[in-house]
Amino acid sequence: MENSAQALALESYVQGGGNLYMEGGEVWYWDPIQGGHDFGPLFGIDALGDGSGDLYSVSGQANTLMPEVGTMSWSYVGENSWIDHIGPIAPAELIFRNSSNSDPIGVAMEQTYGGHTFGTSFEFGGLADGQYTKSDLMTAIVEFFDILPPEPDVTIELEPDATSYSPGETLGYDFTLTNTTQQAQSFYGIAEVWLPNGNPYAGNPILGPIYVTLQPGQVIQGHRTHQIPLTAPLGAYTYRVTIGLPPNTIIDQDEFDFDVSLLD
């Protein structure tokens, strides 16, 4: 309903700097002329027409707001009646078209209020995973909405030498520690192993605690090794490095899986 409490609450949320995704085949063109709330101006959407049931594939369009989506496309198997045709009102940009006939069906806008809006006339859940998946699009939306978790002050990355070993062989890996800030960062690092039965190794931590200080922007790289015991149970293991501060502050973690088996 036009100016309903729910509609005005959404308007207020965006005007307060919030992000909002909205989808619907009728919400942009048909609903407003039938007494529904007109969200077009808020989303920078020009409702061009009522559309029909002719959407079978969705194609991303070149744009500056969600550029990675410009090369993506999906088959569409969702609700397919009265897919509204929606164009952008500058500074909003067109993000999606119907692949078959170029009808505009998705618009994004960076709001002057500080947030972002993204409106479509198709069902997100109707995108069929293929070369590109719904997860790819969701990642792009999350990045556009700028709601990714902040990067940790220090990151740890592991790259194993191999992922399969025999008892008695030497496991090795490269590590990279990066201070992502402009301040010195001090922390402890430990390495732990989880056994094939899912339990932590009784000798954990197998490395550390090691106290480390990184200068602003500093990167440290190195290589670590461990000999796998001859009595190690066969199966799948997990090796994890955690950096943080006692008693329970975790700054970052990375891990890799490896197998211990009787290799030929």
C-alpha positions as protocol buffer text, in pm:
chain_id: "A"
residue {
  index: 1
  type: MET
  ca { x: 0 y: 0 z: 0 }
}
residue {
  index: 2
  type: GLU
  ca { x: 124 y: 348 z: -84 }
}
residue {
  index: 3
  type: ASN
  ca { x: 293 y: 509 z: 219 }
}
residue {
  index: 4
  type: SER
  ca { x: 221 y: 208 z: 438 }
}
residue {
  index: 5
  type: ALA
  ca { x: 415 y: 184 z: 764 }
}
residue {
  index: 6
  type: GLN
  ca { x: 632 y: -94 z: 620 }
}
residue {
  index: 7
  type: ALA
  ca { x: 709 y: 98 z: 300 }
}
residue {
  index: 8
  type: LEU
  ca { x: 797 y: 417 z: 487 }
}
residue {
  index: 9
  type: ALA
  ca { x: 1017 y: 218 z: 725 }
}
residue {
  index: 10
  type: LEU
  ca { x: 1215 y: 85 z: 427 }
}
residue {
  index: 11
  type: GLU
  ca { x: 1243 y: 436 z: 281 }
}
residue {
  index: 12
  type: SER
  ca { x: 1367 y: 566 z: 616 }
}
residue {
  index: 13
  type: TYR
  ca { x: 1617 y: 282 z: 645 }
}
residue {
  index: 14
  type: VAL
  ca { x: 1777 y: 367 z: 309 }
}
residue {
  index: 15
  type: GLN
  ca { x: 1768 y: 740 z: 382 }
}
residue {
  index: 16
  type: GLY
  ca { x: 1956 y: 661 z: 704 }
}
residue {
  index: 17
  type: GLY
  ca { x: 2240 y: 503 z: 507 }
}
residue {
  index: 18
  type: GLY
  ca { x: 2113 y: 145 z: 484 }
}
residue {
  index: 19
  type: ASN
  ca { x: 2149 y: -103 z: 199 }
}
residue {
  index: 20
  type: LEU
  ca { x: 1841 y: -261 z: 41 }
}
residue {
  index: 21
  type: TYR
  ca { x: 1784 y: -536 z: -216 }
}
residue {
  index: 22
  type: MET
  ca { x: 1432 y: -574 z: -355 }
}
residue {
  index: 23
  type: GLU
  ca { x: 1296 y: -812 z: -620 }
}
residue {
  index: 24
  type: GLY
  ca { x: 954 y: -859 z: -775 }
}
residue {
  index: 25
  type: GLY
  ca { x: 790 y: -903 z: -1113 }
}
residue {
  index: 26
  type: GLU
  ca { x: 513 y: -655 z: -1034 }
}
residue {
  index: 27
  type: VAL
  ca { x: 660 y: -433 z: -766 }
}
residue {
  index: 28
  type: TRP
  ca { x: 805 y: -169 z: -998 }
}
residue {
  index: 29
  type: TYR
  ca { x: 542 y: -106 z: -1267 }
}
residue {
  index: 30
  type: TRP
  ca { x: 210 y: -271 z: -1188 }
}
residue {
  index: 31
  type: ASP
  ca { x: 186 y: -239 z: -810 }
}
residue {
  index: 32
  type: PRO
  ca { x: 223 y: 143 z: -793 }
}
residue {
  index: 33
  type: ILE
  ca { x: -61 y: 198 z: -1042 }
}
residue {
  index: 34
  type: GLN
  ca { x: -278 y: -39 z: -836 }
}
residue {
  index: 35
  type: GLY
  ca { x: -223 y: 145 z: -508 }
}
residue {
  index: 36
  type: GLY
  ca { x: 105 y: -13 z: -405 }
}
residue {
  index: 37
  type: HIS
  ca { x: 401 y: 190 z: -285 }
}
residue {
  index: 38
  type: ASP
  ca { x: 627 y: 326 z: -557 }
}
residue {
  index: 39
  type: PHE
  ca { x: 985 y: 235 z: -467 }
}
residue {
  index: 40
  type: GLY
  ca { x: 1117 y: 341 z: -808 }
}
residue {
  index: 41
  type: PRO
  ca { x: 1244 y: 688 z: -712 }
}
residue {
  index: 42
  type: LEU
  ca { x: 1426 y: 549 z: -407 }
}
residue {
  index: 43
  type: PHE
  ca { x: 1602 y: 283 z: -617 }
}
residue {
  index: 44
  type: GLY
  ca { x: 1668 y: 509 z: -917 }
}
residue {
  index: 45
  type: ILE
  ca { x: 1436 y: 287 z: -1121 }
}
residue {
  index: 46
  type: ASP
  ca { x: 1223 y: 402 z: -1413 }
}
residue {
  index: 47
  type: ALA
  ca { x: 935 y: 155 z: -1453 }
}
residue {
  index: 48
  type: LEU
  ca { x: 907 y: 121 z: -1831 }
}
residue {
  index: 49
  type: GLY
  ca { x: 648 y: -151 z: -1875 }
}
residue {
  index: 50
  type: ASP
  ca { x: 461 y: -443 z: -1725 }
}
residue {
  index: 51
  type: GLY
  ca { x: 650 y: -712 z: -1915 }
}
residue {
  index: 52
  type: SER
  ca { x: 537 y: -1067 z: -1967 }
}
residue {
  index: 53
  type: GLY
  ca { x: 647 y: -1427 z: -1909 }
}
residue {
  index: 54
  type: ASP
  ca { x: 945 y: -1439 z: -2144 }
}
residue {
  index: 55
  type: LEU
  ca { x: 1248 y: -1457 z: -1912 }
}
residue {
  index: 56
  type: TYR
  ca { x: 1464 y: -1767 z: -1962 }
}
residue {
  index: 57
  type: SER
  ca { x: 1815 y: -1625 z: -1919 }
}
residue {
  index: 58
  type: VAL
  ca { x: 1970 y: -1326 z: -1742 }
}
residue {
  index: 59
  type: SER
  ca { x: 2279 y: -1140 z: -1864 }
}
residue {
  index: 60
  type: GLY
  ca { x: 2496 y: -893 z: -1677 }
}
residue {
  index: 61
  type: GLN
  ca { x: 2567 y: -557 z: -1839 }
}
residue {
  index: 62
  type: ALA
  ca { x: 2883 y: -346 z: -1840 }
}
residue {
  index: 63
  type: ASN
  ca { x: 2863 y: -104 z: -1547 }
}
residue {
  index: 64
  type: THR
  ca { x: 3079 y: 74 z: -1291 }
}
residue {
  index: 65
  type: LEU
  ca { x: 2891 y: -19 z: -973 }
}
residue {
  index: 66
  type: MET
  ca { x: 2913 y: -400 z: -994 }
}
residue {
  index: 67
  type: PRO
  ca { x: 3163 y: -443 z: -1280 }
}
residue {
  index: 68
  type: GLU
  ca { x: 3234 y: -811 z: -1214 }
}
residue {
  index: 69
  type: VAL
  ca { x: 2868 y: -890 z: -1290 }
}
residue {
  index: 70
  type: GLY
  ca { x: 2903 y: -748 z: -1640 }
}
residue {
  index: 71
  type: THR
  ca { x: 3044 y: -1074 z: -1777 }
}
residue {
  index: 72
  type: MET
  ca { x: 2811 y: -1309 z: -1588 }
}
residue {
  index: 73
  type: SER
  ca { x: 2498 y: -1484 z: -1711 }
}
residue {
  index: 74
  type: TRP
  ca { x: 2255 y: -1747 z: -1587 }
}
residue {
  index: 75
  type: SER
  ca { x: 1970 y: -1958 z: -1715 }
}
residue {
  index: 76
  type: TYR
  ca { x: 1648 y: -1861 z: -1538 }
}
residue {
  index: 77
  type: VAL
  ca { x: 1398 y: -2113 z: -1400 }
}
residue {
  index: 78
  type: GLY
  ca { x: 1208 y: -1902 z: -1146 }
}
residue {
  index: 79
  type: GLU
  ca { x: 867 y: -1735 z: -1140 }
}
residue {
  index: 80
  type: ASN
  ca { x: 805 y: -1601 z: -1487 }
}
residue {
  index: 81
  type: SER
  ca { x: 497 y: -1382 z: -1511 }
}
residue {
  index: 82
  type: TRP
  ca { x: 486 y: -1008 z: -1575 }
}
residue {
  index: 83
  type: ILE
  ca { x: 861 y: -947 z: -1547 }
}
residue {
  index: 84
  type: ASP
  ca { x: 863 y: -566 z: -1521 }
}
residue {
  index: 85
  type: HIS
  ca { x: 1091 y: -372 z: -1754 }
}
residue {
  index: 86
  type: ILE
  ca { x: 1298 y: -134 z: -1541 }
}
residue {
  index: 87
  type: GLY
  ca { x: 1552 y: 123 z: -1656 }
}
residue {
  index: 88
  type: PRO
  ca { x: 1799 y: 331 z: -1452 }
}
residue {
  index: 89
  type: ILE
  ca { x: 1751 y: 692 z: -1350 }
}
residue {
  index: 90
  type: ALA
  ca { x: 2100 y: 847 z: -1322 }
}
residue {
  index: 91
  type: PRO
  ca { x: 2313 y: 803 z: -1123 }
}
residue {
  index: 92
  type: ALA
  ca { x: 2166 y: 450 z: -1105 }
}
residue {
  index: 93
  type: GLU
  ca { x: 2303 y: 200 z: -1358 }
}
residue {
  index: 94
  type: LEU
  ca { x: 2158 y: -92 z: -1550 }
}
residue {
  index: 95
  type: ILE
  ca { x: 2298 y: -424 z: -1424 }
}
residue {
  index: 96
  type: PHE
  ca { x: 2086 y: -695 z: -1592 }
}
residue {
  index: 97
  type: ARG
  ca { x: 1895 y: -757 z: -1913 }
}
residue {
  index: 98
  type: ASN
  ca { x: 1681 y: -1040 z: -2041 }
}
residue {
  index: 99
  type: SER
  ca { x: 1930 y: -1224 z: -2266 }
}
residue {
  index: 100
  type: SER
  ca { x: 1663 y: -1307 z: -2524 }
}
residue {
  index: 101
  type: ASN
  ca { x: 1528 y: -961 z: -2599 }
}
residue {
  index: 102
  type: SER
  ca { x: 1742 y: -711 z: -2406 }
}
residue {
  index: 103
  type: ASP
  ca { x: 1459 y: -606 z: -2174 }
}
residue {
  index: 104
  type: PRO
  ca { x: 1613 y: -421 z: -1875 }
}
residue {
  index: 105
  type: ILE
  ca { x: 1546 y: -613 z: -1552 }
}
residue {
  index: 106
  type: GLY
  ca { x: 1803 y: -508 z: -1287 }
}
residue {
  index: 107
  type: VAL
  ca { x: 1920 y: -168 z: -1159 }
}
residue {
  index: 108
  type: ALA
  ca { x: 2173 y: -69 z: -891 }
}
residue {
  index: 109
  type: MET
  ca { x: 2233 y: 268 z: -731 }
}
residue {
  index: 110
  type: GLU
  ca { x: 2486 y: 421 z: -495 }
}
residue {
  index: 111
  type: GLN
  ca { x: 2273 y: 635 z: -268 }
}
residue {
  index: 112
  type: THR
  ca { x: 2358 y: 994 z: -176 }
}
residue {
  index: 113
  type: TYR
  ca { x: 2252 y: 892 z: 177 }
}
residue {
  index: 114
  type: GLY
  ca { x: 2555 y: 663 z: 202 }
}
residue {
  index: 115
  type: GLY
  ca { x: 2400 y: 323 z: 135 }
}
residue {
  index: 116
  type: HIS
  ca { x: 2323 y: 121 z: -177 }
}
residue {
  index: 117
  type: THR
  ca { x: 2013 y: -19 z: -345 }
}
residue {
  index: 118
  type: PHE
  ca { x: 1970 y: -301 z: -595 }
}
residue {
  index: 119
  type: GLY
  ca { x: 1635 y: -382 z: -754 }
}
residue {
  index: 120
  type: THR
  ca { x: 1540 y: -660 z: -994 }
}
residue {
  index: 121
  type: SER
  ca { x: 1219 y: -780 z: -1156 }
}
residue {
  index: 122
  type: PHE
  ca { x: 1322 y: -1146 z: -1141 }
}
residue {
  index: 123
  type: GLU
  ca { x: 1366 y: -1397 z: -860 }
}
residue {
  index: 124
  type: PHE
  ca { x: 1721 y: -1439 z: -727 }
}
residue {
  index: 125
  type: GLY
  ca { x: 1642 y: -1800 z: -636 }
}
residue {
  index: 126
  type: GLY
  ca { x: 1540 y: -1866 z: -998 }
}
residue {
  index: 127
  type: LEU
  ca { x: 1895 y: -1826 z: -1129 }
}
residue {
  index: 128
  type: ALA
  ca { x: 2030 y: -2168 z: -1226 }
}
residue {
  index: 129
  type: ASP
  ca { x: 2388 y: -2239 z: -1122 }
}
residue {
  index: 130
  type: GLY
  ca { x: 2619 y: -2305 z: -1416 }
}
residue {
  index: 131
  type: GLN
  ca { x: 2941 y: -2135 z: -1522 }
}
residue {
  index: 132
  type: TYR
  ca { x: 2834 y: -1866 z: -1276 }
}
residue {
  index: 133
  type: THR
  ca { x: 2641 y: -1938 z: -958 }
}
residue {
  index: 134
  type: LYS
  ca { x: 2404 y: -1759 z: -726 }
}
residue {
  index: 135
  type: SER
  ca { x: 2695 y: -1741 z: -482 }
}
residue {
  index: 136
  type: ASP
  ca { x: 2891 y: -1540 z: -739 }
}
residue {
  index: 137
  type: LEU
  ca { x: 2610 y: -1288 z: -760 }
}
residue {
  index: 138
  type: MET
  ca { x: 2563 y: -1277 z: -384 }
}
residue {
  index: 139
  type: THR
  ca { x: 2934 y: -1207 z: -341 }
}
residue {
  index: 140
  type: ALA
  ca { x: 2905 y: -918 z: -586 }
}
residue {
  index: 141
  type: ILE
  ca { x: 2602 y: -780 z: -401 }
}
residue {
  index: 142
  type: VAL
  ca { x: 2777 y: -803 z: -65 }
}
residue {
  index: 143
  type: GLU
  ca { x: 3081 y: -625 z: -209 }
}
residue {
  index: 144
  type: PHE
  ca { x: 2860 y: -355 z: -363 }
}
residue {
  index: 145
  type: PHE
  ca { x: 2681 y: -310 z: -32 }
}
residue {
  index: 146
  type: ASP
  ca { x: 3022 y: -276 z: 132 }
}
residue {
  index: 147
  type: ILE
  ca { x: 2932 y: -515 z: 412 }
}
residue {
  index: 148
  type: LEU
  ca { x: 3226 y: -754 z: 389 }
}
residue {
  index: 149
  type: PRO
  ca { x: 3391 y: -819 z: 726 }
}
residue {
  index: 150
  type: PRO
  ca { x: 3692 y: -595 z: 784 }
}
residue {
  index: 151
  type: GLU
  ca { x: 4033 y: -734 z: 701 }
}
residue {
  index: 152
  type: PRO
  ca { x: 4217 y: -850 z: 1014 }
}
residue {
  index: 153
  type: ASP
  ca { x: 4504 y: -635 z: 1142 }
}
residue {
  index: 154
  type: VAL
  ca { x: 4736 y: -927 z: 1067 }
}
residue {
  index: 155
  type: THR
  ca { x: 4672 y: -1211 z: 821 }
}
residue {
  index: 156
  type: ILE
  ca { x: 4823 y: -1560 z: 802 }
}
residue {
  index: 157
  type: GLU
  ca { x: 4833 y: -1761 z: 478 }
}
residue {
  index: 158
  type: LEU
  ca { x: 4955 y: -2121 z: 443 }
}
residue {
  index: 159
  type: GLU
  ca { x: 5062 y: -2308 z: 130 }
}
residue {
  index: 160
  type: PRO
  ca { x: 5144 y: -2677 z: 185 }
}
residue {
  index: 161
  type: ASP
  ca { x: 5426 y: -2846 z: -5 }
}
residue {
  index: 162
  type: ALA
  ca { x: 5200 y: -3146 z: -61 }
}
residue {
  index: 163
  type: THR
  ca { x: 4872 y: -3291 z: 61 }
}
residue {
  index: 164
  type: SER
  ca { x: 4960 y: -3661 z: 79 }
}
residue {
  index: 165
  type: TYR
  ca { x: 5231 y: -3818 z: 293 }
}
residue {
  index: 166
  type: SER
  ca { x: 5344 y: -4153 z: 426 }
}
residue {
  index: 167
  type: PRO
  ca { x: 5427 y: -4214 z: 793 }
}
residue {
  index: 168
  type: GLY
  ca { x: 5782 y: -4095 z: 859 }
}
residue {
  index: 169
  type: GLU
  ca { x: 5786 y: -3836 z: 580 }
}
residue {
  index: 170
  type: THR
  ca { x: 5834 y: -3464 z: 637 }
}
residue {
  index: 171
  type: LEU
  ca { x: 5536 y: -3234 z: 608 }
}
residue {
  index: 172
  type: GLY
  ca { x: 5622 y: -2883 z: 496 }
}
residue {
  index: 173
  type: TYR
  ca { x: 5448 y: -2556 z: 415 }
}
residue {
  index: 174
  type: ASP
  ca { x: 5517 y: -2193 z: 330 }
}
residue {
  index: 175
  type: PHE
  ca { x: 5363 y: -1925 z: 549 }
}
residue {
  index: 176
  type: THR
  ca { x: 5304 y: -1553 z: 496 }
}
residue {
  index: 177
  type: LEU
  ca { x: 5231 y: -1308 z: 779 }
}
residue {
  index: 178
  type: THR
  ca { x: 5109 y: -963 z: 674 }
}
residue {
  index: 179
  type: ASN
  ca { x: 5052 y: -654 z: 888 }
}
residue {
  index: 180
  type: THR
  ca { x: 4762 y: -482 z: 707 }
}
residue {
  index: 181
  type: THR
  ca { x: 4778 y: -171 z: 925 }
}
residue {
  index: 182
  type: GLN
  ca { x: 5001 y: 133 z: 963 }
}
residue {
  index: 183
  type: GLN
  ca { x: 5080 y: 46 z: 1325 }
}
residue {
  index: 184
  type: ALA
  ca { x: 5313 y: -214 z: 1472 }
}
residue {
  index: 185
  type: GLN
  ca { x: 5127 y: -533 z: 1566 }
}
residue {
  index: 186
  type: SER
  ca { x: 5238 y: -788 z: 1827 }
}
residue {
  index: 187
  type: PHE
  ca { x: 5077 y: -1128 z: 1871 }
}
residue {
  index: 188
  type: TYR
  ca { x: 5136 y: -1499 z: 1933 }
}
residue {
  index: 189
  type: GLY
  ca { x: 5118 y: -1782 z: 1684 }
}
residue {
  index: 190
  type: ILE
  ca { x: 5049 y: -2152 z: 1740 }
}
residue {
  index: 191
  type: ALA
  ca { x: 5011 y: -2454 z: 1509 }
}
residue {
  index: 192
  type: GLU
  ca { x: 4776 y: -2742 z: 1586 }
}
residue {
  index: 193
  type: VAL
  ca { x: 4677 y: -3068 z: 1420 }
}
residue {
  index: 194
  type: TRP
  ca { x: 4341 y: -3250 z: 1412 }
}
residue {
  index: 195
  type: LEU
  ca { x: 4343 y: -3628 z: 1375 }
}
residue {
  index: 196
  type: PRO
  ca { x: 4141 y: -3845 z: 1133 }
}
residue {
  index: 197
  type: ASN
  ca { x: 3892 y: -3919 z: 1413 }
}
residue {
  index: 198
  type: GLY
  ca { x: 3820 y: -3546 z: 1446 }
}
residue {
  index: 199
  type: ASN
  ca { x: 3997 y: -3507 z: 1780 }
}
residue {
  index: 200
  type: PRO
  ca { x: 4281 y: -3261 z: 1841 }
}
residue {
  index: 201
  type: TYR
  ca { x: 4628 y: -3413 z: 1861 }
}
residue {
  index: 202
  type: ALA
  ca { x: 4724 y: -3468 z: 2225 }
}
residue {
  index: 203
  type: GLY
  ca { x: 5057 y: -3292 z: 2167 }
}
residue {
  index: 204
  type: ASN
  ca { x: 4900 y: -2963 z: 2051 }
}
residue {
  index: 205
  type: PRO
  ca { x: 5026 y: -2707 z: 1994 }
}
residue {
  index: 206
  type: ILE
  ca { x: 5291 y: -2872 z: 1781 }
}
residue {
  index: 207
  type: LEU
  ca { x: 5449 y: -2528 z: 1729 }
}
residue {
  index: 208
  type: GLY
  ca { x: 5449 y: -2226 z: 1958 }
}
residue {
  index: 209
  type: PRO
  ca { x: 5330 y: -2016 z: 2118 }
}
residue {
  index: 210
  type: ILE
  ca { x: 5571 y: -1791 z: 1925 }
}
residue {
  index: 211
  type: TYR
  ca { x: 5572 y: -1417 z: 1998 }
}
residue {
  index: 212
  type: VAL
  ca { x: 5590 y: -1201 z: 1684 }
}
residue {
  index: 213
  type: THR
  ca { x: 5600 y: -826 z: 1621 }
}
residue {
  index: 214
  type: LEU
  ca { x: 5540 y: -689 z: 1271 }
}
residue {
  index: 215
  type: GLN
  ca { x: 5619 y: -331 z: 1180 }
}
residue {
  index: 216
  type: PRO
  ca { x: 5360 y: -125 z: 986 }
}
residue {
  index: 217
  type: GLY
  ca { x: 5288 y: -297 z: 655 }
}
residue {
  index: 218
  type: GLN
  ca { x: 5557 y: -559 z: 715 }
}
residue {
  index: 219
  type: VAL
  ca { x: 5534 y: -901 z: 550 }
}
residue {
  index: 220
  type: ILE
  ca { x: 5720 y: -1206 z: 682 }
}
residue {
  index: 221
  type: GLN
  ca { x: 5748 y: -1527 z: 480 }
}
residue {
  index: 222
  type: GLY
  ca { x: 5903 y: -1855 z: 578 }
}
residue {
  index: 223
  type: HIS
  ca { x: 5890 y: -2232 z: 563 }
}
residue {
  index: 224
  type: ARG
  ca { x: 5812 y: -2481 z: 842 }
}
residue {
  index: 225
  type: THR
  ca { x: 5845 y: -2858 z: 858 }
}
residue {
  index: 226
  type: HIS
  ca { x: 5734 y: -3142 z: 1083 }
}
residue {
  index: 227
  type: GLN
  ca { x: 5816 y: -3511 z: 1065 }
}
residue {
  index: 228
  type: ILE
  ca { x: 5508 y: -3731 z: 1056 }
}
residue {
  index: 229
  type: PRO
  ca { x: 5542 y: -4004 z: 1322 }
}
residue {
  index: 230
  type: LEU
  ca { x: 5584 y: -4359 z: 1196 }
}
residue {
  index: 231
  type: THR
  ca { x: 5291 y: -4452 z: 1421 }
}
residue {
  index: 232
  type: ALA
  ca { x: 5059 y: -4182 z: 1284 }
}
residue {
  index: 233
  type: PRO
  ca { x: 4708 y: -4320 z: 1214 }
}
residue {
  index: 234
  type: LEU
  ca { x: 4621 y: -4333 z: 848 }
}
residue {
  index: 235
  type: GLY
  ca { x: 4357 y: -4091 z: 726 }
}
residue {
  index: 236
  type: ALA
  ca { x: 4271 y: -3725 z: 675 }
}
residue {
  index: 237
  type: TYR
  ca { x: 4428 y: -3459 z: 898 }
}
residue {
  index: 238
  type: THR
  ca { x: 4387 y: -3083 z: 938 }
}
residue {
  index: 239
  type: TYR
  ca { x: 4680 y: -2851 z: 1011 }
}
residue {
  index: 240
  type: ARG
  ca { x: 4583 y: -2508 z: 1146 }
}
residue {
  index: 241
  type: VAL
  ca { x: 4781 y: -2199 z: 1239 }
}
residue {
  index: 242
  type: THR
  ca { x: 4617 y: -1942 z: 1467 }
}
residue {
  index: 243
  type: ILE
  ca { x: 4750 y: -1596 z: 1547 }
}
residue {
  index: 244
  type: GLY
  ca { x: 4610 y: -1391 z: 1831 }
}
residue {
  index: 245
  type: LEU
  ca { x: 4642 y: -1277 z: 2188 }
}
residue {
  index: 246
  type: PRO
  ca { x: 4577 y: -1467 z: 2510 }
}
residue {
  index: 247
  type: PRO
  ca { x: 4350 y: -1573 z: 2656 }
}
residue {
  index: 248
  type: ASN
  ca { x: 4110 y: -1612 z: 2360 }
}
residue {
  index: 249
  type: THR
  ca { x: 4145 y: -1331 z: 2105 }
}
residue {
  index: 250
  type: ILE
  ca { x: 4184 y: -1474 z: 1754 }
}
residue {
  index: 251
  type: ILE
  ca { x: 4321 y: -1232 z: 1494 }
}
residue {
  index: 252
  type: ASP
  ca { x: 4334 y: -1473 z: 1200 }
}
residue {
  index: 253
  type: GLN
  ca { x: 4358 y: -1841 z: 1110 }
}
residue {
  index: 254
  type: ASP
  ca { x: 4444 y: -2051 z: 811 }
}
residue {
  index: 255
  type: GLU
  ca { x: 4451 y: -2426 z: 763 }
}
residue {
  index: 256
  type: PHE
  ca { x: 4502 y: -2703 z: 513 }
}
residue {
  index: 257
  type: ASP
  ca { x: 4407 y: -3069 z: 495 }
}
residue {
  index: 258
  type: PHE
  ca { x: 4648 y: -3352 z: 427 }
}
residue {
  index: 259
  type: ASP
  ca { x: 4632 y: -3731 z: 410 }
}
residue {
  index: 260
  type: VAL
  ca { x: 4858 y: -3989 z: 568 }
}
residue {
  index: 261
  type: SER
  ca { x: 4852 y: -4315 z: 375 }
}
residue {
  index: 262
  type: LEU
  ca { x: 5074 y: -4598 z: 263 }
}
residue {
  index: 263
  type: LEU
  ca { x: 5179 y: -4450 z: -70 }
}
residue {
  index: 264
  type: ASP
  ca { x: 5302 y: -4675 z: -348 }
}
